[in-house]
XYZ file of N, CA, C and O in Angstrom:
484
model
N -58.010 93.521 -9.726
C -57.755 92.367 -8.853
C -58.395 90.865 -10.023
O -57.766 89.749 -10.279
N -59.042 91.131 -11.213
C -59.416 91.182 -12.382
C -57.524 90.670 -12.761
O -57.430 89.645 -13.448
N -56.407 91.241 -13.138
C -55.552 91.247 -13.541
C -54.730 89.968 -13.146
O -54.247 89.104 -13.263
N -55.333 90.046 -11.398
C -54.732 88.942 -10.373
C -54.905 87.696 -10.991
O -54.298 86.468 -10.779
N -56.329 87.271 -11.225
C -56.710 86.337 -11.173
C -56.646 85.983 -12.926
O -57.174 84.342 -12.518
N -57.070 86.625 -13.550
C -56.163 86.171 -14.405
C -54.753 85.760 -15.234
O -54.565 84.319 -15.132
N -53.615 86.148 -13.975
C -52.659 85.307 -13.955
C -52.542 83.890 -13.618
O -52.128 83.108 -13.714
N -53.204 83.871 -12.185
C -53.559 82.310 -11.490
C -54.698 82.082 -12.395
O -54.021 80.167 -12.202
N -55.308 82.010 -12.781
C -56.399 81.180 -14.640
C -54.430 80.843 -15.192
O -54.656 79.354 -15.436
N -54.325 81.887 -15.800
C -52.967 81.056 -16.613
C -52.323 80.451 -16.068
O -51.480 79.264 -16.766
N -51.574 80.957 -14.734
C -50.887 79.154 -13.952
C -51.793 78.097 -13.874
O -50.803 76.829 -13.917
N -52.719 77.579 -13.853
C -53.340 77.017 -13.348
C -53.448 76.210 -14.756
O -53.504 74.996 -14.640
N -53.794 76.850 -16.046
C -53.870 76.175 -17.403
C -52.710 75.844 -17.928
O -52.093 74.659 -18.171
N -51.512 75.958 -17.005
C -49.616 75.936 -17.532
C -49.535 74.459 -16.698
O -49.480 73.909 -18.102
N -50.051 74.629 -16.001
C -49.494 73.663 -15.032
C -50.405 72.236 -15.841
O -49.840 70.923 -15.432
N -51.786 72.446 -15.665
C -52.628 71.194 -16.158
C -51.686 70.796 -17.918
O -51.441 69.857 -18.012
N -51.617 72.363 -18.806
C -50.598 71.441 -19.328
C -49.187 70.724 -19.493
O -49.526 69.849 -19.968
N -48.592 71.506 -18.505
C -47.408 70.528 -18.512
C -47.595 69.306 -17.892
O -47.085 68.306 -18.127
N -48.459 69.061 -16.809
C -48.711 67.333 -16.812
C -49.096 66.594 -17.388
O -49.213 65.694 -17.361
N -50.203 67.785 -18.348
C -50.443 66.636 -19.697
C -49.404 66.488 -20.277
O -49.727 65.373 -20.947
N -49.331 66.800 -20.731
C -47.658 66.715 -22.001
C -47.087 65.803 -21.170
O -46.924 65.214 -22.384
N -46.714 66.333 -20.050
C -45.634 65.276 -19.560
C -46.120 63.396 -19.604
O -45.852 62.797 -19.372
N -47.678 63.780 -19.229
C -48.264 61.841 -18.775
C -48.242 61.538 -20.885
O -49.118 60.492 -20.734
N -48.232 62.504 -21.586
C -48.136 62.215 -23.370
C -49.150 62.225 -23.749
O -50.139 61.692 -24.654
N -50.420 63.400 -23.335
C -51.367 63.851 -24.397
C -50.861 64.402 -25.305
O -49.942 64.783 -25.792
N -51.591 64.703 -26.367
C -51.495 64.798 -27.490
C -52.055 66.270 -27.665
O -52.712 66.664 -26.702
N -51.370 67.327 -28.608
C -51.367 68.666 -28.158
C -53.190 69.467 -28.108
O -53.322 69.633 -27.623
N -53.558 68.248 -29.228
C -54.591 68.827 -29.681
C -55.896 68.881 -28.716
O -56.579 70.132 -28.469
N -55.852 67.485 -28.026
C -56.383 67.374 -27.101
C -55.806 67.872 -25.848
O -56.762 68.536 -24.538
N -55.025 68.274 -25.675
C -54.780 69.257 -24.581
C -55.244 70.690 -24.855
O -55.776 71.860 -23.106
N -55.118 71.522 -25.687
C -55.143 72.694 -25.914
C -56.433 72.362 -25.730
O -57.542 73.977 -25.728
N -57.581 71.925 -26.524
C -59.355 71.513 -26.228
C -59.464 71.756 -24.899
O -60.147 72.692 -24.605
N -58.998 70.648 -24.590
C -59.371 70.289 -22.901
C -58.906 72.292 -21.796
O -59.891 72.966 -21.377
N -57.557 72.943 -22.492
C -57.636 74.263 -21.976
C -58.715 75.399 -22.515
O -59.331 76.361 -21.495
N -59.062 74.939 -23.166
C -60.496 75.985 -24.201
C -61.462 75.680 -23.056
O -62.110 76.508 -22.582
N -61.938 74.170 -23.389
C -62.749 73.844 -22.312
C -62.964 73.769 -21.069
O -64.031 74.121 -20.212
N -61.472 75.107 -20.255
C -61.821 75.263 -18.691
C -61.832 76.733 -18.993
O -61.370 77.865 -17.340
N -61.675 77.128 -20.345
C -62.212 79.061 -19.297
C -61.131 79.852 -20.540
O -61.321 80.865 -20.791
N -60.211 78.852 -20.490
C -58.683 79.728 -21.661
C -59.326 79.876 -23.313
O -59.473 79.349 -23.428
N -58.909 81.230 -23.572
C -59.424 81.689 -24.757
C -58.274 81.267 -26.106
O -57.171 80.432 -25.562
N -58.718 80.618 -26.655
C -58.208 79.787 -27.973
C -57.136 80.279 -27.979
O -55.848 79.258 -28.111
N -56.879 81.646 -28.395
C -54.977 82.114 -28.769
C -54.345 81.714 -27.113
O -52.931 81.780 -26.980
N -54.426 82.273 -26.071
C -54.163 81.784 -24.805
C -53.995 80.184 -24.763
O -52.730 80.320 -24.253
N -55.209 79.553 -24.896
C -54.319 78.487 -25.132
C -53.452 78.009 -25.813
O -51.882 77.167 -25.141
N -53.404 78.370 -27.244
C -51.995 77.634 -27.754
C -50.625 78.225 -27.270
O -49.632 78.326 -27.251
N -51.178 79.482 -26.916
C -50.127 80.586 -26.140
C -49.283 79.546 -25.191
O -48.518 78.976 -24.956
N -50.317 79.005 -24.179
C -49.501 77.995 -23.067
C -49.090 76.961 -23.728
O -48.278 76.410 -22.659
N -49.684 76.024 -24.844
C -49.132 75.093 -24.869
C -48.053 75.378 -25.209
O -47.296 74.247 -24.756
N -47.336 76.363 -26.263
C -45.871 76.622 -26.943
C -45.384 76.666 -26.047
O -44.046 75.771 -26.026
N -45.426 77.467 -24.621
C -44.497 78.014 -23.544
C -44.423 76.808 -22.960
O -43.237 76.571 -22.398
N -45.332 75.864 -22.477
C -45.599 74.360 -21.769
C -44.430 73.762 -22.891
O -43.551 73.116 -22.174
N -44.474 73.375 -23.940
C -43.487 72.330 -24.581
C -42.189 72.807 -24.528
O -41.391 71.722 -24.765
N -42.368 74.339 -24.397
C -40.669 74.828 -24.770
C -39.540 74.635 -23.308
O -38.737 74.381 -22.803
N -40.940 74.697 -22.111
C -40.445 74.295 -20.795
C -39.634 72.927 -20.628
O -38.932 72.093 -20.141
N -40.564 72.214 -21.657
C -40.475 70.643 -20.756
C -38.866 70.317 -22.048
O -38.299 69.430 -21.231
N -38.692 70.675 -22.471
C -37.828 70.922 -24.318
C -36.590 70.982 -23.353
O -35.767 70.220 -23.190
N -36.567 72.596 -22.139
C -35.822 72.898 -21.492
C -35.318 71.685 -20.906
O -33.915 71.316 -20.883
N -36.115 71.154 -20.420
C -36.019 70.588 -18.830
C -35.392 69.160 -19.464
O -33.802 68.446 -18.853
N -35.784 68.765 -20.752
C -35.079 67.477 -21.154
C -33.425 67.396 -21.991
O -33.176 66.629 -21.800
N -33.601 68.931 -22.293
C -31.933 68.761 -22.833
C -30.754 69.423 -21.410
O -29.850 68.856 -21.904
N -31.872 69.819 -20.071
C -31.174 69.553 -19.087
C -30.524 68.203 -18.877
O -29.240 67.508 -18.674
N -31.203 66.687 -18.992
C -31.575 66.170 -17.958
C -30.123 65.634 -19.542
O -29.094 64.476 -19.240
N -30.818 65.650 -20.683
C -29.215 65.235 -22.229
C -28.410 65.608 -21.841
O -27.129 64.556 -21.999
N -28.014 66.491 -21.010
C -26.463 66.940 -21.204
C -25.533 66.638 -20.057
O -25.076 65.518 -20.323
N -26.954 65.850 -18.776
C -26.419 65.026 -17.829
C -25.934 63.681 -18.388
O -24.719 63.257 -17.818
N -26.959 62.717 -18.880
C -27.081 61.831 -19.734
C -25.428 62.301 -20.500
O -24.632 60.601 -20.467
N -25.018 63.095 -20.987
C -23.720 62.966 -21.831
C -22.712 62.794 -20.843
O -21.525 61.832 -21.842
N -22.858 63.772 -20.043
C -21.778 63.598 -18.949
C -21.765 62.054 -18.415
O -20.008 61.187 -17.918
N -22.580 61.393 -17.968
C -22.490 60.555 -17.327
C -21.964 58.963 -18.226
O -21.479 58.145 -17.934
N -22.090 59.601 -19.563
C -22.255 57.950 -20.704
C -20.381 58.489 -20.594
O -19.920 57.104 -20.819
N -20.309 59.507 -21.130
C -19.172 59.559 -21.156
C -17.531 59.379 -19.993
O -16.766 58.036 -19.595
N -18.494 59.256 -18.687
C -17.584 59.202 -17.163
C -17.450 57.383 -17.383
O -16.955 56.990 -17.278
N -18.689 56.478 -17.409
C -18.872 55.672 -17.469
C -18.106 55.090 -18.575
O -17.612 53.537 -18.690
N -18.034 55.340 -19.969
C -17.785 54.613 -20.946
C -15.879 54.550 -20.760
O -14.954 53.647 -20.659
N -15.608 55.936 -20.061
C -13.758 55.936 -19.790
C -13.535 55.415 -18.877
O -12.532 54.981 -18.485
N -13.856 54.881 -17.928
C -13.744 54.513 -16.689
C -13.910 52.783 -17.107
O -13.113 52.000 -16.476
N -14.770 52.530 -17.394
C -15.295 51.101 -17.913
C -13.720 50.442 -18.947
O -13.062 49.596 -18.818
N -13.475 51.772 -19.393
C -11.784 51.723 -20.493
C -10.807 52.014 -20.424
O -9.905 50.875 -19.967
N -10.403 52.609 -19.221
C -8.898 52.215 -18.139
C -9.480 51.094 -17.166
O -8.281 50.967 -17.213
N -10.155 50.747 -16.427
C -10.363 49.583 -15.556
C -9.699 48.720 -16.989
O -8.779 47.417 -16.497
N -10.078 48.020 -17.835
C -10.040 46.649 -18.515
C -8.440 47.012 -18.990
O -7.578 46.483 -18.909
N -8.003 48.336 -19.259
C -6.765 48.987 -19.858
C -5.374 48.141 -18.686
O -4.632 47.723 -19.259
N -6.407 48.489 -17.433
C -5.558 49.119 -16.243
C -5.023 47.051 -15.681
O -3.939 46.878 -16.003
N -6.106 46.759 -15.684
C -6.267 45.003 -15.701
C -5.146 44.198 -17.149
O -4.458 43.139 -16.248
N -5.393 45.047 -17.791
C -5.093 43.863 -19.310
C -3.142 44.538 -18.752
O -2.496 43.642 -19.471
N -3.065 46.224 -18.910
C -1.556 45.955 -17.856
C -0.493 45.101 -17.451
O 0.227 44.287 -17.497
N -1.965 45.018 -16.041
C -1.388 44.170 -15.078
C -1.379 42.294 -14.825
O -1.447 41.678 -14.457
N -2.076 42.109 -15.939
C -2.882 40.535 -16.677
C -1.404 40.070 -16.814
O -1.105 38.772 -16.090
N -0.001 40.451 -17.512
C 1.036 39.530 -17.325
C 2.042 39.112 -16.114
O 2.313 38.272 -15.638
N 1.086 40.006 -14.916
C 2.284 40.329 -13.338
C 1.336 38.635 -12.940
O 1.386 37.646 -12.003
N -0.085 39.310 -12.666
C -1.072 38.477 -11.741
C -1.127 36.893 -13.081
O -2.041 36.007 -11.861
N -1.817 37.313 -13.670
C -2.813 36.171 -14.823
C -3.687 36.611 -15.150
O -4.359 35.660 -15.639
N -4.311 36.887 -14.395
C -5.801 37.422 -13.992
C -6.509 38.998 -14.885
O -5.674 39.823 -14.163
N -7.438 39.266 -15.692
C -7.651 40.487 -16.134
C -8.927 40.434 -16.117
O -10.023 39.386 -16.422
N -9.653 41.890 -15.910
C -11.028 41.957 -16.127
C -11.511 42.988 -17.329
O -10.931 43.849 -17.623
N -12.334 42.182 -18.191
C -12.941 42.951 -19.353
C -14.223 43.734 -19.019
O -15.343 42.950 -18.816
N -14.309 45.084 -18.806
C -15.434 45.604 -18.254
C -16.703 46.435 -19.630
O -16.428 47.442 -19.635
N -16.840 45.190 -20.073
C -17.605 45.367 -21.089
C -19.622 46.399 -21.276
O -19.513 47.023 -21.827
N -19.644 45.568 -19.912
C -21.202 46.036 -19.539
C -20.361 47.368 -19.443
O -21.834 48.187 -19.361
N -19.884 47.912 -18.558
C -20.078 49.053 -18.075
C -19.122 50.226 -19.461
O -19.960 50.990 -19.003
N -18.702 49.772 -20.265
C -17.925 50.374 -21.553
C -19.199 50.474 -22.356
O -19.845 51.814 -23.233
N -20.013 48.994 -22.968
C -21.572 49.297 -23.518
C -22.727 50.358 -23.442
O -23.353 51.311 -23.467
N -22.677 50.276 -21.877
C -23.439 50.920 -20.998
C -23.352 52.574 -20.833
O -24.073 53.392 -21.291
N -21.943 53.217 -21.226
C -21.634 54.726 -20.762
C -21.797 55.072 -22.679
O -22.246 56.194 -22.981
N -21.910 53.866 -23.443
C -22.174 54.087 -24.703
C -23.597 54.317 -24.928
O -23.809 55.617 -25.317
N -24.061 53.594 -24.233
C -25.999 54.085 -25.038
C -25.940 55.268 -24.207
O -26.606 55.999 -24.748
N -25.957 55.092 -22.819
C -25.966 56.593 -21.938
C -25.654 57.604 -22.544
O -26.717 58.725 -22.990
N -24.765 57.494 -23.128
C -24.582 59.247 -23.884
C -25.166 59.433 -25.154
O -25.355 59.655 -25.431
N -25.002 58.701 -25.813
C -26.185 58.734 -27.486
C -27.451 58.477 -27.290
O -28.436 59.791 -27.438
N -27.719 58.641 -25.695
C -29.070 58.928 -25.536
C -28.866 60.260 -25.386
O -30.074 60.942 -25.160
N -27.779 60.576 -24.485
C -28.437 62.141 -23.741
C -28.458 63.136 -25.154
O -28.614 63.816 -24.791
N -27.476 62.186 -25.934
C -26.685 63.655 -27.090
C -28.246 63.471 -27.988
O -28.871 64.262 -27.866
N -29.442 62.619 -27.710
C -30.520 62.291 -28.559
C -31.244 63.552 -27.970
O -32.002 64.509 -28.497
N -31.186 63.068 -26.448
C -31.899 63.661 -25.630
C -31.886 65.928 -25.939
O -32.234 66.528 -25.773
N -30.400 65.901 -26.223
C -29.687 67.107 -25.814
C -30.122 67.786 -27.138
O -30.681 68.936 -27.575
N -30.300 67.158 -28.522
C -29.984 67.603 -29.622
C -31.673 68.134 -29.680
O -31.973 68.544 -30.530
N -32.706 67.133 -29.355
C -33.876 66.756 -30.013
C -35.324 67.624 -28.778
O -36.354 68.187 -29.460
N -34.568 67.089 -27.849
C -35.289 68.377 -26.534
C -36.389 67.058 -26.244
O -37.677 67.231 -25.840
N -36.127 65.352 -26.883
C -37.274 64.856 -26.793
C -37.128 63.679 -26.146
O -36.227 63.280 -26.452
N -37.678 62.902 -25.297
C -37.312 61.577 -24.726
C -37.689 60.825 -24.989
O -37.643 59.546 -24.443
N -38.526 60.535 -26.528
C -39.123 60.009 -26.994
C -38.048 58.843 -27.732
O -37.393 58.735 -28.354
């Protein structure tokens, strides 16, 4: 019974730490809040460390997705521009997809930053 209650308390502490970290809370403040809610200091540090690991892992996943999305946008913009320029001699009109291409580069580098650092700041 005590073990079950302890696990439930730790789950509540962990959810609190995750919510506060994702809303921009400072590490020291969150740790103090956990201790104030009844977590022993060592447990509060451990829970905070684990919550930060989970957040970094999730940000890296998003970063990996952004790498793919950015690369896809860049390639799509480049291919459309090249195809348009190829047919420009016949049609007389061409399209330069600068916005799509530049957006792809920005998303790619943001994803690279997220993937490498695990931070979205």
